[in-house]
Amino acid sequence: MSYLLNILNECQSQLIYNKKQYLFFFVFLILVYVATGILFLTDFNLKKNLFSKSNDRTIIITWGEKNNPSMAKLVNQFKHKYKIKELKIYTPNDAKRILTQTSPIKLQFDDTTNPIYSYTAVIKLGSNRKEFKAIIQELKSNEKIEDVLFDSEKVDVWHNLRIVYKYISTSIFLVFAAVLIFITIMTFKTIILTNERRLKIMHIIGASPHFIRFPYIINSATLGLIASFIGLLLLKAIQIYLKKRLYTPPLWIDFEFFYKEKIIFLSIINILLPVIGSFWVTKKIN
Amino acid sequence: MEQISKNRIMERSSIIIVKNLTHYFDTRPLFKNTSFEIEKGSFVFLIGDTGSGKSTLLKILHGEIPPTAGILDIDGFVIGKKKRHDLYKLRRKVAIIYQDFFLIEEISVEENIILPLKCLGIRKQEQKKRLEIVLNILDLSKIKKERCSKLSGGEKQRVAIGRTIITNPSIILADEPTGSLDAKLTMRLMKIFRKLNDHGTTIILATHNLELPKMIKNSQVLKLQNHRLEYVKHELST
């Protein structure tokens, strides 16, 4: 226990002793987090809006003031058959906005029980084009559905775009990961170089390799953790700002950075990569 | 290669056993097939001309420089057989004082002295207790909060000694510790070393000052000559 306390004490001494390098590293970690958050997660956001996966497929049904049980039944059948996760019901005005933005498919439902209302459904493009086309086919063959507005060309373009986005997002992530590793290594190499005398003294007085290395690794992990937290707050602030600016006609762009699993993944990476970098660099201390 | 057993060390009460030590500095030989033993609790002066290899020998004994050949058993730690990352175990038993002190200039006297205890994981209370004792012995209490960069040569030397003795090592290696001190401070320092030796610490002190061995009763003198180390007669001791 006292050994651990002494290591933590050494962590603190190191932070004070190398404050300039650590400060630079800390600011960099925050910037990387925010930049990756905006680029990486915005891309996920686009993906979610435009090309949701089959288990996230959404059908949006609109109708007038009154509820329509027969339509709800029909949509529910689709929901179960194609494992549609979410069924959203909008008012006609909201539906119009969503229809024009998020989907290449428009469906006109013919309600035989109440011909006053027409119904519109939006199906988000699934990752499986074959399955998607099967849904279209089935919808078209349903006698209750008056029309399926389906732009095949658009579907193909968006499908290709999805692949491009996949590569872009992976590339963005890999570039940031590489930069993060590079900066971590350079920072800790600089710290070790400026601490050469101190390190030699530590060796002379009988410090174990763990006692010498752990403060660097603990500091990198701690800074990564705090940087992720601050980065998260900054992302939230940016999101609020962008929402106010962009979630207005004619853009209606809905910015959402906070997909739980992605944020956790990004935070873990922001902590883990500096740890790996510092671990690797300090391995060479002898 | 001859194996050195712990039992043998116990029998002879030798804390350092060096067998067939050979060491080259580039192509220049410093030691050639030299062997010697140092008894536990002894005070040994290592003398020799400048460049004869006194500092190198101390560094070899401290595990900083691996010898070209030979076996060194230092308080049970066999140099050359264990991996380099195990050397800290040796350095917890064998402390060294350098001529240029090797202090962390940016931190205070007490922080410098206490540093080895932190590495050992000693509790804070115990650290404070030991620190007070060392500060009193070396008369450093008044300047304990001072940064080491502000200290004089003599004060730095005492801080370096304080850092060495605070862990109570079984062997102290000192490389020309009186090199930058005046006569008065030299006397004081030798008195400290004598006290430590009285408490059972083995001390090996490299010096070119032939007057120093006269200050320590029953001390031994190891002379580095012709690439070999030999005990010389006791006439230097009083």
Coordinates of C-alpha atoms in Angstrom, one line a residue:
Chain A
M1 CA 0.0 0.0 0.0
S2 CA 2.7 2.4 1.0
Y3 CA 4.6 1.4 -2.2
L4 CA 1.6 2.4 -4.3
L5 CA 1.3 5.7 -2.4
N6 CA 4.9 6.4 -3.1
I7 CA 4.4 5.6 -6.8
L8 CA 1.5 8.1 -6.8
N9 CA 3.6 10.6 -5.0
E10 CA 6.2 10.1 -7.7
C11 CA 3.5 10.6 -10.4
Q12 CA 2.7 14.0 -8.8
S13 CA 6.4 14.9 -8.7
Q14 CA 6.8 14.0 -12.3
L15 CA 3.8 16.1 -13.3
I16 CA 5.3 19.1 -11.5
Y17 CA 8.8 18.4 -12.8
N18 CA 7.7 18.0 -16.5
K19 CA 4.6 20.3 -16.4
K20 CA 5.3 21.9 -19.9
Q21 CA 5.5 18.6 -21.7
Y22 CA 2.5 17.1 -19.8
L23 CA 0.4 20.2 -20.4
F24 CA 1.1 20.0 -24.1
F25 CA 0.2 16.4 -24.1
F26 CA -3.0 17.0 -22.2
V27 CA -4.2 19.8 -24.5
F28 CA -3.3 17.5 -27.4
L29 CA -5.4 14.7 -26.0
I30 CA -8.4 16.9 -25.6
L31 CA -8.1 18.2 -29.2
V32 CA -7.7 14.7 -30.6
Y33 CA -10.8 13.6 -28.6
V34 CA -12.9 16.5 -29.8
A35 CA -11.7 16.4 -33.4
T36 CA -12.2 12.6 -33.6
G37 CA -15.5 13.0 -31.9
I38 CA -16.8 15.5 -34.5
L39 CA -15.4 13.7 -37.5
F40 CA -15.8 10.1 -36.4
L41 CA -19.1 10.3 -34.6
T42 CA -20.7 12.8 -37.1
D43 CA -20.0 10.1 -39.7
F44 CA -21.8 7.6 -37.5
N45 CA -24.5 10.1 -37.2
L46 CA -24.9 10.3 -41.0
K47 CA -24.8 6.6 -41.2
K48 CA -27.5 6.3 -38.6
N49 CA -29.7 8.8 -40.4
L50 CA -29.2 7.6 -43.9
F51 CA -28.1 4.0 -43.8
S52 CA -29.3 2.4 -40.7
K53 CA -28.6 -1.3 -40.2
S54 CA -31.3 -3.8 -40.8
N55 CA -32.0 -4.2 -37.1
D56 CA -32.4 -0.5 -36.8
R57 CA -34.7 -0.2 -39.8
T58 CA -37.5 2.3 -39.1
I59 CA -40.8 2.7 -40.7
I60 CA -42.5 6.0 -40.2
I61 CA -46.2 6.1 -40.6
T62 CA -48.2 9.3 -40.7
W63 CA -51.9 9.9 -40.7
G64 CA -54.2 12.6 -39.7
E65 CA -55.7 13.5 -36.4
K66 CA -57.4 10.2 -35.8
N67 CA -55.7 7.0 -35.0
N68 CA -56.0 4.2 -37.5
P69 CA -55.9 0.7 -36.1
S70 CA -55.8 -1.1 -39.5
M71 CA -52.7 0.8 -40.6
A72 CA -51.0 0.3 -37.3
K73 CA -51.7 -3.4 -37.7
L74 CA -50.2 -3.5 -41.1
V75 CA -47.1 -1.7 -40.0
N76 CA -46.7 -3.9 -37.0
Q77 CA -46.8 -6.9 -39.3
F78 CA -43.9 -5.4 -41.2
K79 CA -42.1 -4.7 -38.0
H80 CA -42.2 -8.3 -36.9
K81 CA -41.5 -9.8 -40.2
Y82 CA -38.4 -7.8 -41.0
K83 CA -37.3 -7.3 -37.4
I84 CA -37.9 -3.6 -37.5
K85 CA -36.7 -2.2 -34.2
E86 CA -38.5 1.0 -34.1
L87 CA -41.9 2.2 -35.3
K88 CA -42.4 5.9 -35.1
I89 CA -45.6 7.7 -35.7
Y90 CA -45.5 11.3 -36.8
T91 CA -47.9 14.1 -37.5
P92 CA -48.2 14.8 -41.3
N93 CA -46.1 18.0 -41.1
D94 CA -43.2 16.4 -39.3
A95 CA -43.4 13.4 -41.5
K96 CA -43.0 15.6 -44.6
R97 CA -39.9 17.0 -43.2
I98 CA -38.4 13.6 -42.3
L99 CA -39.5 12.1 -45.7
T100 CA -37.7 14.8 -47.7
Q101 CA -34.5 14.4 -45.7
T102 CA -33.9 10.9 -44.6
S103 CA -35.2 8.5 -47.1
P104 CA -35.3 7.7 -50.8
I105 CA -38.6 5.8 -50.4
K106 CA -42.0 7.2 -50.0
L107 CA -45.1 5.1 -49.6
Q108 CA -48.6 6.1 -50.1
F109 CA -51.1 4.0 -48.2
D110 CA -54.6 3.7 -49.3
D111 CA -56.9 3.4 -46.3
T112 CA -60.0 1.6 -47.5
T113 CA -61.7 2.2 -44.1
N114 CA -61.2 5.9 -44.2
P115 CA -60.5 7.3 -47.6
I116 CA -60.1 10.9 -46.3
Y117 CA -56.6 10.3 -45.1
S118 CA -53.6 9.2 -47.1
Y119 CA -50.7 7.6 -45.4
T120 CA -47.0 7.9 -45.8
A121 CA -44.3 5.6 -44.7
V122 CA -40.5 6.0 -44.6
I123 CA -38.2 3.1 -44.6
K124 CA -34.6 3.7 -43.9
L125 CA -32.2 2.0 -46.2
G126 CA -30.9 -1.2 -44.7
S127 CA -27.4 -2.5 -45.0
N128 CA -28.8 -5.4 -47.0
R129 CA -30.0 -4.3 -50.4
K130 CA -31.6 -7.6 -51.3
E131 CA -33.7 -7.5 -48.2
F132 CA -34.6 -3.9 -48.8
K133 CA -35.8 -4.7 -52.3
A134 CA -37.9 -7.6 -50.9
I135 CA -39.6 -5.1 -48.6
I136 CA -40.3 -2.8 -51.5
Q137 CA -41.7 -5.7 -53.5
E138 CA -44.0 -6.8 -50.7
L139 CA -45.2 -3.3 -50.0
K140 CA -46.0 -2.9 -53.7
S141 CA -48.0 -6.1 -53.7
N142 CA -50.0 -5.0 -50.7
E143 CA -53.4 -3.9 -51.9
K144 CA -53.8 -1.4 -49.1
I145 CA -50.7 0.5 -50.4
E146 CA -51.5 2.8 -53.1
D147 CA -48.0 3.7 -54.2
V148 CA -44.4 3.1 -53.3
L149 CA -42.2 5.9 -54.4
F150 CA -38.8 4.2 -54.8
D151 CA -35.8 5.7 -56.5
S152 CA -33.7 2.7 -57.4
E153 CA -30.8 4.9 -58.6
K154 CA -30.8 6.8 -55.4
V155 CA -30.7 3.7 -53.4
D156 CA -27.6 2.5 -55.3
V157 CA -25.9 5.9 -54.8
W158 CA -26.6 5.9 -51.1
H159 CA -25.5 2.3 -50.8
N160 CA -22.2 3.2 -52.4
L161 CA -21.9 6.3 -50.3
R162 CA -22.4 4.1 -47.2
I163 CA -19.3 2.1 -48.3
V164 CA -17.3 5.3 -48.9
Y165 CA -18.4 6.6 -45.5
K166 CA -17.2 3.4 -44.0
Y167 CA -13.8 3.8 -45.4
I168 CA -13.7 7.5 -44.6
S169 CA -14.6 6.9 -41.0
T170 CA -12.1 4.1 -40.6
S171 CA -9.4 6.2 -42.2
I172 CA -10.2 9.2 -39.9
F173 CA -10.1 6.9 -36.9
L174 CA -6.8 5.3 -38.0
V175 CA -5.1 8.6 -38.8
F176 CA -6.1 10.0 -35.4
A177 CA -5.0 6.8 -33.6
A178 CA -1.6 7.0 -35.4
V179 CA -1.2 10.7 -34.6
L180 CA -2.1 9.9 -31.0
I181 CA 0.5 7.2 -30.7
F182 CA 3.1 9.3 -32.4
I183 CA 2.5 12.3 -30.1
T184 CA 2.5 10.1 -27.1
I185 CA 5.8 8.5 -28.0
M186 CA 7.4 11.9 -28.9
T187 CA 6.1 13.4 -25.6
F188 CA 7.4 10.6 -23.4
K189 CA 10.7 10.4 -25.3
T190 CA 11.2 14.2 -24.6
I191 CA 10.2 13.7 -21.0
I192 CA 12.7 10.8 -20.6
L193 CA 15.4 12.8 -22.4
T194 CA 14.9 15.8 -20.1
N195 CA 14.8 13.4 -17.1
E196 CA 17.9 11.5 -18.1
R197 CA 19.8 12.6 -15.0
R198 CA 16.9 12.0 -12.7
L199 CA 16.4 8.6 -14.1
K200 CA 20.0 7.7 -13.7
I201 CA 19.8 8.8 -10.1
M202 CA 16.7 6.7 -9.6
H203 CA 18.6 3.7 -10.9
I204 CA 21.6 4.4 -8.7
I205 CA 19.5 4.6 -5.5
G206 CA 17.9 1.2 -6.2
A207 CA 14.5 2.1 -7.7
S208 CA 12.9 -0.9 -9.3
P209 CA 12.1 -0.8 -13.1
H210 CA 8.4 -0.7 -12.1
F211 CA 8.8 2.2 -9.8
I212 CA 10.5 4.1 -12.6
R213 CA 8.1 3.2 -15.3
F214 CA 4.7 3.2 -13.6
P215 CA 4.5 7.0 -12.9
Y216 CA 4.8 7.6 -16.7
I217 CA 2.1 5.0 -17.5
I218 CA -0.2 6.2 -14.7
N219 CA 0.2 9.8 -15.7
S220 CA -0.6 9.0 -19.3
A221 CA -3.7 7.1 -18.3
T222 CA -4.9 9.8 -15.9
L223 CA -4.4 12.5 -18.4
G224 CA -6.2 10.4 -21.0
L225 CA -9.1 10.0 -18.7
I226 CA -9.4 13.7 -17.7
A227 CA -8.9 14.7 -21.4
S228 CA -11.7 12.4 -22.4
F229 CA -14.0 13.9 -19.8
I230 CA -13.2 17.4 -20.8
G231 CA -13.5 16.4 -24.5
L232 CA -16.9 15.0 -23.8
L233 CA -18.1 18.3 -22.3
L234 CA -16.7 20.2 -25.3
L235 CA -18.5 17.8 -27.7
K236 CA -21.7 18.4 -25.8
A237 CA -21.2 22.2 -26.1
I238 CA -20.4 21.9 -29.8
Q239 CA -23.5 19.8 -30.3
I240 CA -25.7 22.3 -28.6
Y241 CA -24.2 25.1 -30.7
L242 CA -24.5 23.1 -34.0
K243 CA -28.1 22.0 -33.2
K244 CA -29.1 25.6 -32.8
R245 CA -27.4 26.6 -36.0
L246 CA -28.3 23.7 -38.3
Y247 CA -31.5 22.3 -37.0
T248 CA -33.5 24.9 -38.8
P249 CA -35.0 25.0 -42.3
P250 CA -33.9 24.2 -44.9
L251 CA -31.1 22.1 -43.4
W252 CA -32.8 20.2 -40.6
I253 CA -29.5 18.5 -39.8
D254 CA -29.7 16.6 -36.5
F255 CA -26.4 16.5 -34.8
E256 CA -25.9 13.8 -32.2
F257 CA -22.4 12.9 -31.0
F258 CA -23.5 10.9 -28.0
Y259 CA -23.9 7.4 -29.1
K260 CA -23.1 5.7 -25.8
E261 CA -21.1 2.8 -27.2
K262 CA -19.1 5.0 -29.6
I263 CA -18.3 7.5 -26.9
I264 CA -17.1 4.7 -24.6
F265 CA -15.0 3.3 -27.4
L266 CA -13.5 6.6 -28.2
S267 CA -12.8 7.3 -24.5
I268 CA -11.1 3.9 -24.0
I269 CA -9.0 4.5 -27.1
N270 CA -8.0 8.0 -25.7
I271 CA -6.8 6.3 -22.5
L272 CA -5.5 3.1 -23.9
L273 CA -3.3 4.5 -26.7
P274 CA -1.3 6.9 -24.5
V275 CA -0.9 4.0 -22.0
I276 CA 0.5 1.7 -24.8
G277 CA 2.7 4.6 -26.1
S278 CA 4.2 5.4 -22.7
F279 CA 4.5 1.7 -21.9
W280 CA 6.5 1.1 -25.1
V281 CA 8.7 4.2 -24.6
T282 CA 9.5 3.5 -21.0
K283 CA 10.5 0.0 -21.8
K284 CA 13.7 1.4 -23.2
I285 CA 14.7 3.1 -19.9
N286 CA 17.7 1.3 -18.6
Chain B
M1 CA 34.0 -21.3 -14.0
E2 CA 34.2 -21.4 -10.3
Q3 CA 30.9 -21.4 -8.4
I4 CA 30.7 -19.3 -5.3
S5 CA 28.4 -20.6 -2.7
K6 CA 26.7 -18.6 0.0
N7 CA 28.0 -21.0 2.6
R8 CA 31.6 -20.0 1.7
I9 CA 30.7 -16.4 2.2
M10 CA 29.3 -17.2 5.6
E11 CA 32.4 -19.1 6.5
R12 CA 34.8 -16.4 5.5
S13 CA 32.4 -13.6 6.4
S14 CA 33.4 -12.0 3.1
I15 CA 30.8 -9.6 1.8
I16 CA 32.5 -9.1 -1.6
I17 CA 34.2 -11.9 -3.5
V18 CA 35.8 -11.0 -6.8
K19 CA 37.3 -13.9 -8.9
N20 CA 39.4 -13.5 -12.0
L21 CA 38.1 -10.0 -12.8
T22 CA 39.2 -8.8 -16.2
H23 CA 38.0 -5.5 -17.6
Y24 CA 39.0 -3.5 -20.7
F25 CA 38.3 0.1 -21.3
D26 CA 38.1 0.1 -25.1
T27 CA 41.2 -1.9 -25.9
R28 CA 43.1 -0.7 -22.8
P29 CA 43.2 -3.3 -20.0
L30 CA 42.2 -2.0 -16.5
F31 CA 42.1 -5.3 -14.6
K32 CA 43.7 -8.5 -15.6
N33 CA 42.5 -11.7 -14.0
T34 CA 42.5 -10.1 -10.5
S35 CA 40.8 -11.6 -7.4
F36 CA 40.2 -10.3 -4.0
E37 CA 37.8 -10.5 -1.1
I38 CA 36.5 -7.9 1.3
E39 CA 35.4 -8.9 4.8
K40 CA 32.0 -7.9 6.2
G41 CA 32.2 -4.7 8.2
S42 CA 35.6 -3.7 7.0
F43 CA 36.8 -0.2 5.9
V44 CA 38.8 -0.4 2.7
F45 CA 40.6 2.3 1.0
L46 CA 41.0 1.9 -2.7
I47 CA 44.1 3.7 -3.9
G48 CA 45.8 4.0 -7.2
D49 CA 47.0 6.6 -9.7
T50 CA 44.6 8.7 -11.7
G51 CA 43.1 6.6 -14.5
S52 CA 44.1 3.4 -12.9
G53 CA 40.5 2.3 -12.7
K54 CA 39.3 3.1 -9.2
S55 CA 36.1 4.6 -10.3
T56 CA 35.5 1.9 -12.9
L57 CA 36.0 -0.8 -10.2
L58 CA 33.4 0.9 -8.0
K59 CA 31.0 1.1 -10.9
I60 CA 31.6 -2.6 -11.6
L61 CA 30.9 -3.4 -7.9
H62 CA 27.7 -1.3 -8.2
G63 CA 26.6 -3.1 -11.3
E64 CA 26.7 0.0 -13.6
I65 CA 29.4 -1.4 -15.8
P66 CA 29.4 -5.1 -16.6
P67 CA 32.9 -6.6 -16.3
T68 CA 34.6 -8.0 -19.4
A69 CA 35.1 -11.3 -17.5
G70 CA 35.1 -12.7 -14.0
I71 CA 32.6 -13.4 -11.2
L72 CA 31.6 -10.9 -8.6
D73 CA 29.6 -12.0 -5.6
I74 CA 28.4 -8.9 -3.7
D75 CA 26.5 -9.7 -0.6
G76 CA 24.9 -12.7 -2.3
F77 CA 24.2 -11.0 -5.6
V78 CA 26.2 -12.5 -8.4
I79 CA 26.9 -9.9 -11.0
G80 CA 27.0 -11.3 -14.5
K81 CA 24.5 -14.1 -13.8
K82 CA 21.4 -12.1 -13.1
K83 CA 19.6 -10.0 -15.7
R84 CA 20.3 -6.3 -15.7
H85 CA 16.7 -5.5 -14.6
D86 CA 17.4 -7.2 -11.3
L87 CA 20.3 -4.8 -10.5
Y88 CA 18.1 -2.7 -8.3
K89 CA 18.2 -5.5 -5.8
L90 CA 22.0 -5.2 -5.6
R91 CA 21.7 -1.4 -5.4
R92 CA 19.4 -1.6 -2.4
K93 CA 22.3 -3.4 -0.6
V94 CA 25.2 -1.4 -2.1
A95 CA 25.0 2.4 -2.1
I96 CA 27.4 4.6 -4.0
I97 CA 28.5 8.2 -3.4
Y98 CA 29.8 9.9 -6.5
Q99 CA 32.4 12.6 -6.7
D100 CA 29.9 14.9 -8.4
F101 CA 27.2 14.0 -5.9
F102 CA 24.5 13.1 -8.5
L103 CA 21.7 15.0 -6.7
I104 CA 18.4 16.2 -8.2
E105 CA 19.2 19.9 -8.2
E106 CA 15.5 21.1 -8.6
I107 CA 14.2 19.5 -5.4
S108 CA 15.0 20.2 -1.7
V109 CA 17.6 18.6 0.5
E110 CA 15.0 16.5 2.4
E111 CA 13.3 15.3 -0.8
N112 CA 16.7 14.2 -2.2
I113 CA 17.5 12.3 1.0
I114 CA 14.1 10.7 1.3
L115 CA 14.0 9.5 -2.4
P116 CA 15.5 6.0 -1.9
L117 CA 12.9 5.3 0.9
K118 CA 10.1 6.1 -1.5
C119 CA 11.6 3.7 -4.0
L120 CA 11.6 1.0 -1.3
G121 CA 8.0 1.7 -0.4
I122 CA 8.7 2.8 3.1
R123 CA 5.8 4.3 5.0
K124 CA 5.7 8.1 5.4
Q125 CA 6.0 8.0 9.2
E126 CA 9.1 5.8 9.0
Q127 CA 10.5 8.1 6.2
K128 CA 10.1 11.1 8.5
K129 CA 11.7 9.3 11.4
R130 CA 14.7 8.2 9.4
L131 CA 15.0 11.6 7.8
E132 CA 15.2 13.4 11.1
I133 CA 18.0 11.1 12.3
V134 CA 20.0 11.5 9.1
L135 CA 19.5 15.3 9.1
N136 CA 20.8 15.4 12.6
I137 CA 23.8 13.2 12.0
L138 CA 24.9 15.3 9.0
D139 CA 23.9 18.6 10.5
L140 CA 21.5 19.4 7.6
S141 CA 18.4 20.3 9.6
K142 CA 18.7 24.0 9.0
I143 CA 18.9 23.7 5.3
K144 CA 16.5 20.8 4.8
K145 CA 14.0 22.9 2.8
E146 CA 16.7 24.5 0.5
R147 CA 16.9 23.5 -3.1
C148 CA 20.1 21.5 -3.8
S149 CA 21.1 23.9 -6.6
K150 CA 21.7 26.6 -3.9
L151 CA 24.0 24.5 -1.8
S152 CA 27.8 24.6 -1.5
G153 CA 30.0 21.6 -2.5
G154 CA 30.4 20.5 1.1
E155 CA 26.6 20.6 1.7
K156 CA 25.9 18.7 -1.4
Q157 CA 28.4 16.1 -0.4
R158 CA 26.6 15.6 2.9
V159 CA 23.2 15.4 1.2
A160 CA 24.6 12.7 -1.1
I161 CA 25.9 10.8 1.9
G162 CA 22.5 11.3 3.6
R163 CA 20.7 9.8 0.6
T164 CA 23.1 6.9 0.8
I165 CA 22.9 6.1 4.5
I166 CA 19.2 6.6 4.9
T167 CA 18.4 3.0 3.6
N168 CA 21.1 1.5 5.9
P169 CA 22.9 -0.3 3.1
S170 CA 25.3 -3.1 3.9
I171 CA 28.0 -1.7 1.7
I172 CA 28.9 1.9 0.8
L173 CA 31.1 2.7 -2.1
A174 CA 32.5 6.2 -2.2
D175 CA 34.3 7.7 -5.1
E176 CA 36.7 10.4 -4.1
P177 CA 34.2 11.8 -1.6
T178 CA 36.7 14.3 -0.1
G179 CA 37.8 15.5 -3.5
S180 CA 36.0 18.8 -3.3
L181 CA 36.2 19.3 0.4
D182 CA 38.6 21.3 2.6
A183 CA 40.6 19.7 5.5
K184 CA 37.9 20.5 8.1
L185 CA 35.1 19.0 6.1
T186 CA 37.2 16.1 5.2
M187 CA 37.8 15.3 8.8
R188 CA 34.1 15.6 9.5
L189 CA 33.2 13.4 6.6
M190 CA 35.7 10.7 7.7
K191 CA 34.2 10.8 11.2
I192 CA 30.8 10.1 9.7
F193 CA 32.2 7.2 7.7
R194 CA 33.9 5.8 10.8
K195 CA 30.6 5.9 12.7
L196 CA 28.8 4.1 9.9
N197 CA 31.6 1.5 9.8
D198 CA 31.3 1.1 13.6
H199 CA 27.7 0.2 13.1
G200 CA 28.7 -2.6 10.7
T201 CA 28.5 -1.0 7.3
T202 CA 31.3 -2.1 4.9
I203 CA 32.9 0.9 3.3
I204 CA 35.0 1.0 0.2
L205 CA 36.4 4.5 -0.4
A206 CA 38.4 5.3 -3.5
T207 CA 40.9 8.1 -3.0
H208 CA 44.2 9.3 -4.2
N209 CA 44.7 11.0 -0.8
L210 CA 47.1 8.7 1.1
E211 CA 46.5 10.6 4.3
L212 CA 42.9 9.4 4.6
P213 CA 43.6 5.7 5.6
K214 CA 45.5 7.1 8.6
M215 CA 42.3 8.6 10.0
I216 CA 40.6 5.2 10.2
K217 CA 41.8 2.6 12.7
N218 CA 42.1 -0.9 11.4
S219 CA 41.3 0.1 7.9
Q220 CA 42.7 -1.9 4.9
V221 CA 44.2 -0.5 1.8
L222 CA 43.7 -2.1 -1.6
K223 CA 46.1 -0.8 -4.2
L224 CA 45.4 -0.9 -7.9
Q225 CA 48.7 -1.5 -9.6
N226 CA 49.7 -3.2 -12.9
H227 CA 46.1 -4.1 -13.6
R228 CA 45.8 -6.0 -10.4
L229 CA 44.4 -5.3 -6.9
E230 CA 46.4 -6.2 -3.9
Y231 CA 46.2 -5.5 -0.2
V232 CA 49.1 -3.4 0.8
K233 CA 50.8 -3.5 4.2
H234 CA 49.1 -2.0 7.1
E235 CA 51.7 0.8 7.8
L236 CA 49.2 3.4 6.6
S237 CA 46.8 2.5 9.4
T238 CA 47.3 3.7 12.9

